[in-house]
Amino acid sequence: MPRGMPRGGWRRGGGRAISTGEWRRPGPRVAGWTRDRQAGRIMKQGAARGNGKAVAGAAAGADAGARAGRGARAGSGAGAGTGTGAGAGADPTRDIAFDIVLGVLEHRRMLETGLEQSPAARGADARDRAAAHRLAATVLRRMGTAGMVLEPFLKKEPPLPVRVVLLIGVAQILFLDTPAHAAVGTSVSLARRRGLAPFAGLVNAVLRRVSQAGPAALDGLDQARLDVPPWLWSAWGDLARPVAEALGREAPLDLTLRPGAEPPPGGVGLPGGTVRLPAGTRVAELPGYAEGAFWVQDAAAALPARLLAARPGERIADLCAAPGGKTAQLALAGAAVTAIEREPGRMARLRENLERLGLAGQGVGEQGAGEMGRVATVLGDAAAWRPESPLDAVLLDAPCSATGTARRHPDVLWIKRPRDLAALTEGQDRLLAAARDMLRPGGRLVYAVCSLQPEEGPQRARAAEAMGLRPDPFTPEELAFLPEALTPEGWLRTHPGMWAEQGGMDGFFAARFRRA
Ligand SMILES: C[S@@+](CC[C@H](N)C(=O)[O-])C[C@H]1O[C@@H](n2cnc3c(N)ncnc32)[C@H](O)[C@@H]1O
């Protein structure tokens, strides 16, 4: 079990635990049961995979109660042939959500990757995939609270896949608008399809108790505190509570518009120039998307490029560029931009975006230099790349823990560990030193990370100073529309609790420097 997940030590009073004796099959224990990693289900130790008897044969049929309460559309066949054993009872939404959440907790696999890799997602339609994404994200967002709700009803820790089924059930009962009987029934069916039939009775009994308790199950719980792993809560200091409260809400869709473009219908303009639409809006369906009138970019993510203040004709490198939101801002300001990206798949996305926005340049090559208002792309390590001649400015949106994006990517809360920070900050310092060496004297650098961790923000700004970069603080005038984000040092610090009444924003740190 990943660190930071709710454990037995969090037990609270009240409720009645379901004892082992109430489980339908006698004696299911964690010991004696083993994961079949390939099939992603629990098997009795010694049972051969593919043997239909492996824990009730990954029972295909849902029980009568589950059928009666089924909220999901059945029979899409998405589970067929996936090893989930789904047949008549196929429920792609919950199957995919199960794969995603288990992938996050067991393998530290990102939510989006889990969605792509879920066998149940193959052939599932867009609506099921979107519903699964929302369900999995809700589980991950509310996992600490859901774990605490389950606590009084569990005498001992169930195997992780069973816990995942229970969390999916609790999320539906308490945080989504699923009727309780459907949430219970579909969870029991999910357990059966996943080879967890011996635990179906436990799932049924526990979730019935949760649904009987209803919202009262949340009474007295400090939900914001519970839903953030303790190491992050401590690291965020005074920001922890406002950030945690904002993490419980789905993030809206933010767009940056090309100069002169019309905002899509329903879009609300924010002070920084971002246009905001409700969470769940599908960007590709908006009028103007295909024509390149706008691109997806959180209100806070739009700030670092804006604060670099690119001027027409300047030669600028965007060092970690994909998917290209900041690159597009720089190019549309009239700069000759070179965008460097290391990952081929992400570079392909960057190029696609630049094509759609009409910003793709011709000079694609190892030492490519962008033309004015156009972008040259370089596939490679930005720490090793050097321009033909010194640059006017560099934007370094460095790879980081991404904890500032936890509203959109709640998986980061459970995937990242404190020990990941050392490698990340080492990489950030390498890129900072490279950025310094690319600049002409007096040239500007904006360093940015979508992280809330002090190691990746203020501590890196100090490291940059120690490398000889001269601080060039942001001014109150530049941040007049968001004064609370300007720190006494002249850095930018945004977090999800800012502009809370308008829907919040991602957590970003940025600092500006000049080469001496
Ligand atoms: C935070 S994202 C950048 C987001 C982008 N600036 C935007 O606004 O759309 C970091 C990107 O840097 C890339 N990356 C990481 N290390 C890199 C390196 N050493 N050289 C070039 N790109 C790198 C990652 O693949 C990832 O696409």
Short mmCIF file of C-alpha atoms in Angstrom, two decimals, residues 109-394:
data_model
loop_
_atom_site.label_atom_id
_atom_site.label_comp_id
_atom_site.label_asym_id
_atom_site.label_seq_id
_atom_site.Cartn_x
_atom_site.Cartn_y
_atom_site.Cartn_z
CA ARG A 109 0.71 4.89 -12.56
CA MET A 110 -0.71 8.25 -13.57
CA LEU A 111 -4.46 8.58 -13.98
CA GLU A 112 -4.26 9.39 -17.69
CA THR A 113 -1.88 6.49 -18.30
CA GLY A 114 -4.17 4.16 -16.36
CA LEU A 115 -7.07 5.26 -18.53
CA GLU A 116 -5.10 4.60 -21.71
CA GLN A 117 -3.87 1.23 -20.49
CA SER A 118 -7.09 -0.08 -18.99
CA PRO A 119 -8.21 -3.12 -21.02
CA ALA A 120 -11.78 -2.11 -20.26
CA ALA A 121 -11.20 1.27 -21.93
CA ARG A 122 -10.46 -0.36 -25.27
CA GLY A 123 -13.63 -0.08 -27.26
CA ALA A 124 -15.40 1.89 -24.53
CA ASP A 125 -17.18 4.94 -25.85
CA ALA A 126 -16.20 8.50 -25.00
CA ARG A 127 -19.01 8.88 -22.50
CA ASP A 128 -17.94 5.83 -20.49
CA ARG A 129 -14.32 6.92 -20.55
CA ALA A 130 -15.25 10.41 -19.38
CA ALA A 131 -17.48 8.99 -16.63
CA ALA A 132 -14.69 6.63 -15.54
CA HIS A 133 -12.22 9.49 -15.46
CA ARG A 134 -14.58 11.52 -13.28
CA LEU A 135 -15.25 8.59 -10.94
CA ALA A 136 -11.56 7.72 -10.55
CA ALA A 137 -10.64 11.37 -10.03
CA THR A 138 -13.31 11.69 -7.34
CA VAL A 139 -11.99 8.61 -5.56
CA LEU A 140 -8.44 10.00 -5.64
CA ARG A 141 -9.57 13.46 -4.57
CA ARG A 142 -11.59 12.15 -1.63
CA MET A 143 -9.55 9.10 -0.74
CA GLY A 144 -8.56 10.08 2.77
CA THR A 145 -12.13 10.95 3.74
CA ALA A 146 -13.57 7.85 2.04
CA GLY A 147 -11.00 5.72 3.87
CA MET A 148 -12.07 7.19 7.18
CA VAL A 149 -15.74 6.60 6.38
CA LEU A 150 -14.93 2.93 5.76
CA GLU A 151 -12.82 2.60 8.87
CA PRO A 152 -15.54 1.78 11.46
CA PHE A 153 -16.97 -0.91 9.21
CA LEU A 154 -13.76 -2.84 8.58
CA LYS A 155 -12.25 -5.04 11.21
CA LYS A 156 -9.03 -5.43 9.29
CA GLU A 157 -7.45 -4.17 6.14
CA PRO A 158 -8.89 -5.91 3.06
CA PRO A 159 -6.66 -6.65 0.07
CA LEU A 160 -5.96 -3.53 -1.97
CA PRO A 161 -8.28 -4.41 -4.90
CA VAL A 162 -11.14 -4.86 -2.43
CA ARG A 163 -10.36 -1.51 -0.87
CA VAL A 164 -10.46 0.04 -4.33
CA VAL A 165 -13.93 -1.41 -4.93
CA LEU A 166 -15.06 -0.03 -1.57
CA LEU A 167 -13.62 3.41 -2.31
CA ILE A 168 -15.40 3.48 -5.66
CA GLY A 169 -18.62 2.63 -3.85
CA VAL A 170 -18.17 5.28 -1.16
CA ALA A 171 -17.28 7.96 -3.72
CA GLN A 172 -20.52 7.30 -5.55
CA ILE A 173 -22.65 7.23 -2.41
CA LEU A 174 -21.23 10.32 -0.74
CA PHE A 175 -19.62 12.51 -3.39
CA LEU A 176 -21.38 11.77 -6.67
CA ASP A 177 -25.06 11.76 -7.39
CA THR A 178 -25.33 7.98 -7.82
CA PRO A 179 -28.37 6.49 -6.07
CA ALA A 180 -27.09 4.51 -3.09
CA HIS A 181 -28.70 1.22 -4.17
CA ALA A 182 -27.00 1.49 -7.56
CA ALA A 183 -23.65 2.31 -5.99
CA VAL A 184 -23.89 -0.75 -3.72
CA GLY A 185 -25.13 -3.10 -6.43
CA THR A 186 -22.60 -2.08 -9.04
CA SER A 187 -19.77 -2.32 -6.51
CA VAL A 188 -20.76 -5.88 -5.63
CA SER A 189 -20.83 -6.70 -9.34
CA LEU A 190 -17.47 -5.02 -9.85
CA ALA A 191 -16.00 -7.14 -7.07
CA ARG A 192 -17.34 -10.28 -8.72
CA ARG A 193 -16.06 -9.34 -12.17
CA ARG A 194 -12.63 -8.69 -10.72
CA GLY A 195 -12.31 -12.12 -9.16
CA LEU A 196 -13.14 -10.80 -5.71
CA ALA A 197 -16.30 -12.84 -5.26
CA PRO A 198 -15.30 -13.98 -1.76
CA PHE A 199 -15.43 -10.35 -0.75
CA ALA A 200 -18.73 -9.55 -2.44
CA GLY A 201 -20.60 -10.02 0.83
CA LEU A 202 -18.21 -7.73 2.63
CA VAL A 203 -18.56 -5.08 -0.08
CA ASN A 204 -22.32 -5.37 0.07
CA ALA A 205 -22.50 -5.16 3.86
CA VAL A 206 -20.04 -2.30 4.25
CA LEU A 207 -21.52 -0.16 1.48
CA ARG A 208 -25.04 -0.74 2.75
CA ARG A 209 -23.93 0.60 6.11
CA VAL A 210 -22.32 3.60 4.45
CA SER A 211 -25.47 4.32 2.45
CA GLN A 212 -27.62 3.96 5.57
CA ALA A 213 -25.42 6.49 7.34
CA GLY A 214 -25.58 8.82 4.31
CA PRO A 215 -24.01 12.27 4.66
CA ALA A 216 -23.88 11.76 8.45
CA ALA A 217 -20.93 9.43 7.76
CA LEU A 218 -18.95 12.61 7.15
CA ASP A 219 -19.91 14.28 10.42
CA GLY A 220 -16.94 15.44 12.42
CA LEU A 221 -14.39 14.60 9.75
CA ASP A 222 -11.80 17.18 8.77
CA GLN A 223 -12.18 16.30 5.12
CA ALA A 224 -9.65 18.76 3.74
CA ARG A 225 -7.02 17.47 6.12
CA LEU A 226 -7.79 13.82 5.45
CA ASP A 227 -7.65 14.13 1.67
CA VAL A 228 -4.05 15.34 1.60
CA PRO A 229 -1.18 12.95 2.41
CA PRO A 230 0.48 14.05 5.66
CA TRP A 231 3.87 14.80 4.07
CA LEU A 232 2.28 17.24 1.65
CA TRP A 233 0.16 18.84 4.35
CA SER A 234 3.30 19.58 6.36
CA ALA A 235 5.26 20.80 3.35
CA TRP A 236 2.52 23.25 2.33
CA GLY A 237 2.59 25.01 5.70
CA ASP A 238 0.07 27.87 5.95
CA LEU A 239 -1.20 27.15 2.44
CA ALA A 240 -2.23 23.60 3.33
CA ARG A 241 -5.82 24.30 4.34
CA PRO A 242 -6.85 26.69 1.55
CA VAL A 243 -5.14 24.43 -0.97
CA ALA A 244 -6.73 21.26 0.42
CA GLU A 245 -10.18 22.85 0.44
CA ALA A 246 -9.79 23.81 -3.21
CA LEU A 247 -8.58 20.32 -4.17
CA GLY A 248 -11.99 18.90 -3.36
CA ARG A 249 -13.53 20.76 -6.29
CA GLU A 250 -13.27 19.91 -9.97
CA ALA A 251 -11.18 22.37 -11.95
CA PRO A 252 -12.89 24.46 -14.64
CA LEU A 253 -11.67 24.55 -18.24
CA ASP A 254 -9.42 27.55 -18.87
CA LEU A 255 -8.52 28.85 -22.30
CA THR A 256 -6.02 31.37 -23.60
CA LEU A 257 -7.30 33.19 -26.70
CA ARG A 258 -5.31 34.32 -29.72
CA PRO A 259 -5.26 38.11 -29.85
CA GLY A 260 -8.53 39.25 -31.38
CA ALA A 261 -10.25 35.85 -31.15
CA GLU A 262 -13.84 35.58 -29.92
CA PRO A 263 -14.35 33.67 -26.66
CA PRO A 264 -16.48 30.54 -27.09
CA PRO A 265 -20.13 30.76 -25.93
CA GLY A 266 -20.45 30.62 -22.15
CA GLY A 267 -16.85 31.63 -21.57
CA VAL A 268 -16.27 34.05 -18.70
CA GLY A 269 -13.29 36.39 -18.89
CA LEU A 270 -10.94 36.45 -15.88
CA PRO A 271 -8.78 39.45 -14.93
CA GLY A 272 -5.56 37.94 -16.34
CA GLY A 273 -7.10 37.46 -19.78
CA THR A 274 -8.01 33.78 -19.39
CA VAL A 275 -11.49 32.64 -20.48
CA ARG A 276 -13.12 30.14 -18.13
CA LEU A 277 -15.74 27.49 -18.87
CA PRO A 278 -17.37 25.00 -16.50
CA ALA A 279 -15.59 21.78 -15.46
CA GLY A 280 -16.34 18.98 -17.87
CA THR A 281 -16.56 21.19 -20.99
CA ARG A 282 -15.11 19.32 -23.97
CA VAL A 283 -12.67 21.68 -25.57
CA ALA A 284 -12.47 19.98 -28.96
CA GLU A 285 -16.21 20.51 -29.40
CA LEU A 286 -16.07 24.27 -28.85
CA PRO A 287 -16.50 26.51 -31.90
CA GLY A 288 -13.13 27.96 -32.82
CA TYR A 289 -11.02 25.11 -31.44
CA ALA A 290 -10.21 23.49 -34.78
CA GLU A 291 -9.45 26.92 -36.26
CA GLY A 292 -6.88 27.63 -33.55
CA ALA A 293 -8.74 30.48 -31.88
CA PHE A 294 -7.58 29.31 -28.41
CA TRP A 295 -5.78 26.63 -26.46
CA VAL A 296 -6.22 25.01 -23.05
CA GLN A 297 -4.19 26.73 -20.35
CA ASP A 298 -4.95 27.20 -16.68
CA ALA A 299 -5.17 30.83 -15.54
CA ALA A 300 -2.01 30.43 -13.44
CA ALA A 301 -0.13 28.57 -16.19
CA ALA A 302 -0.59 31.58 -18.44
CA LEU A 303 1.36 33.84 -16.07
CA PRO A 304 5.03 32.78 -16.49
CA ALA A 305 5.17 33.48 -20.25
CA ARG A 306 3.27 36.72 -19.71
CA LEU A 307 5.83 37.74 -17.08
CA LEU A 308 8.70 37.05 -19.45
CA ALA A 309 7.21 39.97 -21.45
CA ALA A 310 8.37 38.81 -24.88
CA ARG A 311 8.79 41.56 -27.47
CA PRO A 312 8.47 41.30 -31.27
CA GLY A 313 11.66 40.07 -32.87
CA GLU A 314 13.28 38.78 -29.68
CA ARG A 315 14.98 35.40 -29.87
CA ILE A 316 13.62 33.21 -27.12
CA ALA A 317 13.97 29.54 -26.15
CA ASP A 318 11.20 27.63 -24.41
CA LEU A 319 13.17 24.84 -22.79
CA CYS A 320 10.54 22.31 -21.70
CA ALA A 321 7.86 23.11 -24.15
CA ALA A 322 5.18 20.45 -24.68
CA PRO A 323 2.25 20.64 -25.02
CA GLY A 324 3.08 24.21 -25.97
CA GLY A 325 0.75 26.64 -24.19
CA LYS A 326 3.60 28.91 -23.17
CA THR A 327 5.36 28.49 -26.51
CA ALA A 328 2.22 29.77 -28.23
CA GLN A 329 2.05 32.82 -25.96
CA LEU A 330 5.66 33.74 -26.76
CA ALA A 331 5.21 33.25 -30.50
CA LEU A 332 2.00 35.27 -30.58
CA ALA A 333 3.86 38.11 -28.84
CA GLY A 334 5.98 38.22 -31.99
CA ALA A 335 9.12 36.48 -30.71
CA ALA A 336 11.22 34.05 -32.75
CA VAL A 337 10.83 30.99 -30.56
CA THR A 338 12.75 27.73 -30.37
CA ALA A 339 10.80 25.10 -28.45
CA ILE A 340 12.78 22.23 -26.98
CA GLU A 341 11.12 19.04 -25.79
CA ARG A 342 12.70 15.75 -24.82
CA GLU A 343 9.81 13.27 -25.09
CA PRO A 344 8.97 12.28 -28.68
CA GLY A 345 5.28 11.65 -27.88
CA ARG A 346 4.94 15.02 -26.23
CA MET A 347 6.84 16.69 -29.06
CA ALA A 348 4.26 15.25 -31.47
CA ARG A 349 1.52 16.86 -29.39
CA LEU A 350 3.39 20.16 -29.33
CA ARG A 351 3.73 20.12 -33.12
CA GLU A 352 0.07 19.27 -33.54
CA ASN A 353 -0.88 22.19 -31.34
CA LEU A 354 1.42 24.57 -33.19
CA GLU A 355 -0.05 23.44 -36.52
CA ARG A 356 -3.58 24.01 -35.24
CA LEU A 357 -2.61 27.47 -34.04
CA GLY A 358 -0.80 28.30 -37.27
CA LEU A 359 2.48 28.85 -35.44
CA ALA A 360 4.57 25.96 -36.72
CA GLY A 361 7.87 27.13 -38.14
CA GLN A 362 9.94 25.49 -40.81
CA GLY A 363 13.34 25.31 -39.19
CA VAL A 364 13.02 22.04 -37.35
CA GLY A 365 16.44 20.73 -36.53
CA GLU A 366 19.13 20.28 -33.96
CA GLN A 367 20.08 23.94 -33.88
CA GLY A 368 16.82 25.29 -35.26
CA ALA A 369 16.08 28.96 -34.69
CA GLY A 370 12.51 30.21 -34.92
CA GLU A 371 11.41 32.90 -37.32
CA MET A 372 9.55 35.87 -35.94
CA GLY A 373 6.11 34.81 -34.68
CA ARG A 374 6.92 31.21 -35.59
CA VAL A 375 8.26 28.29 -33.63
CA ALA A 376 11.17 26.03 -34.48
CA THR A 377 11.07 22.77 -32.58
CA VAL A 378 13.99 20.73 -31.28
CA LEU A 379 13.60 17.21 -29.97
CA GLY A 380 16.26 16.77 -27.32
CA ASP A 381 17.56 17.46 -23.84
CA ALA A 382 17.32 21.17 -23.11
CA ALA A 383 20.18 20.90 -20.62
CA ALA A 384 22.49 19.87 -23.47
CA TRP A 385 21.12 22.15 -26.20
CA ARG A 386 22.80 25.50 -26.97
CA PRO A 387 21.67 28.23 -29.39
CA GLU A 388 23.87 29.35 -32.28
CA SER A 389 24.23 32.74 -30.60
CA PRO A 390 23.14 34.07 -27.18
CA LEU A 391 19.40 34.61 -26.65
CA ASP A 392 17.36 37.57 -25.47
CA ALA A 393 15.27 35.46 -23.11
CA VAL A 394 14.60 31.92 -21.92
#
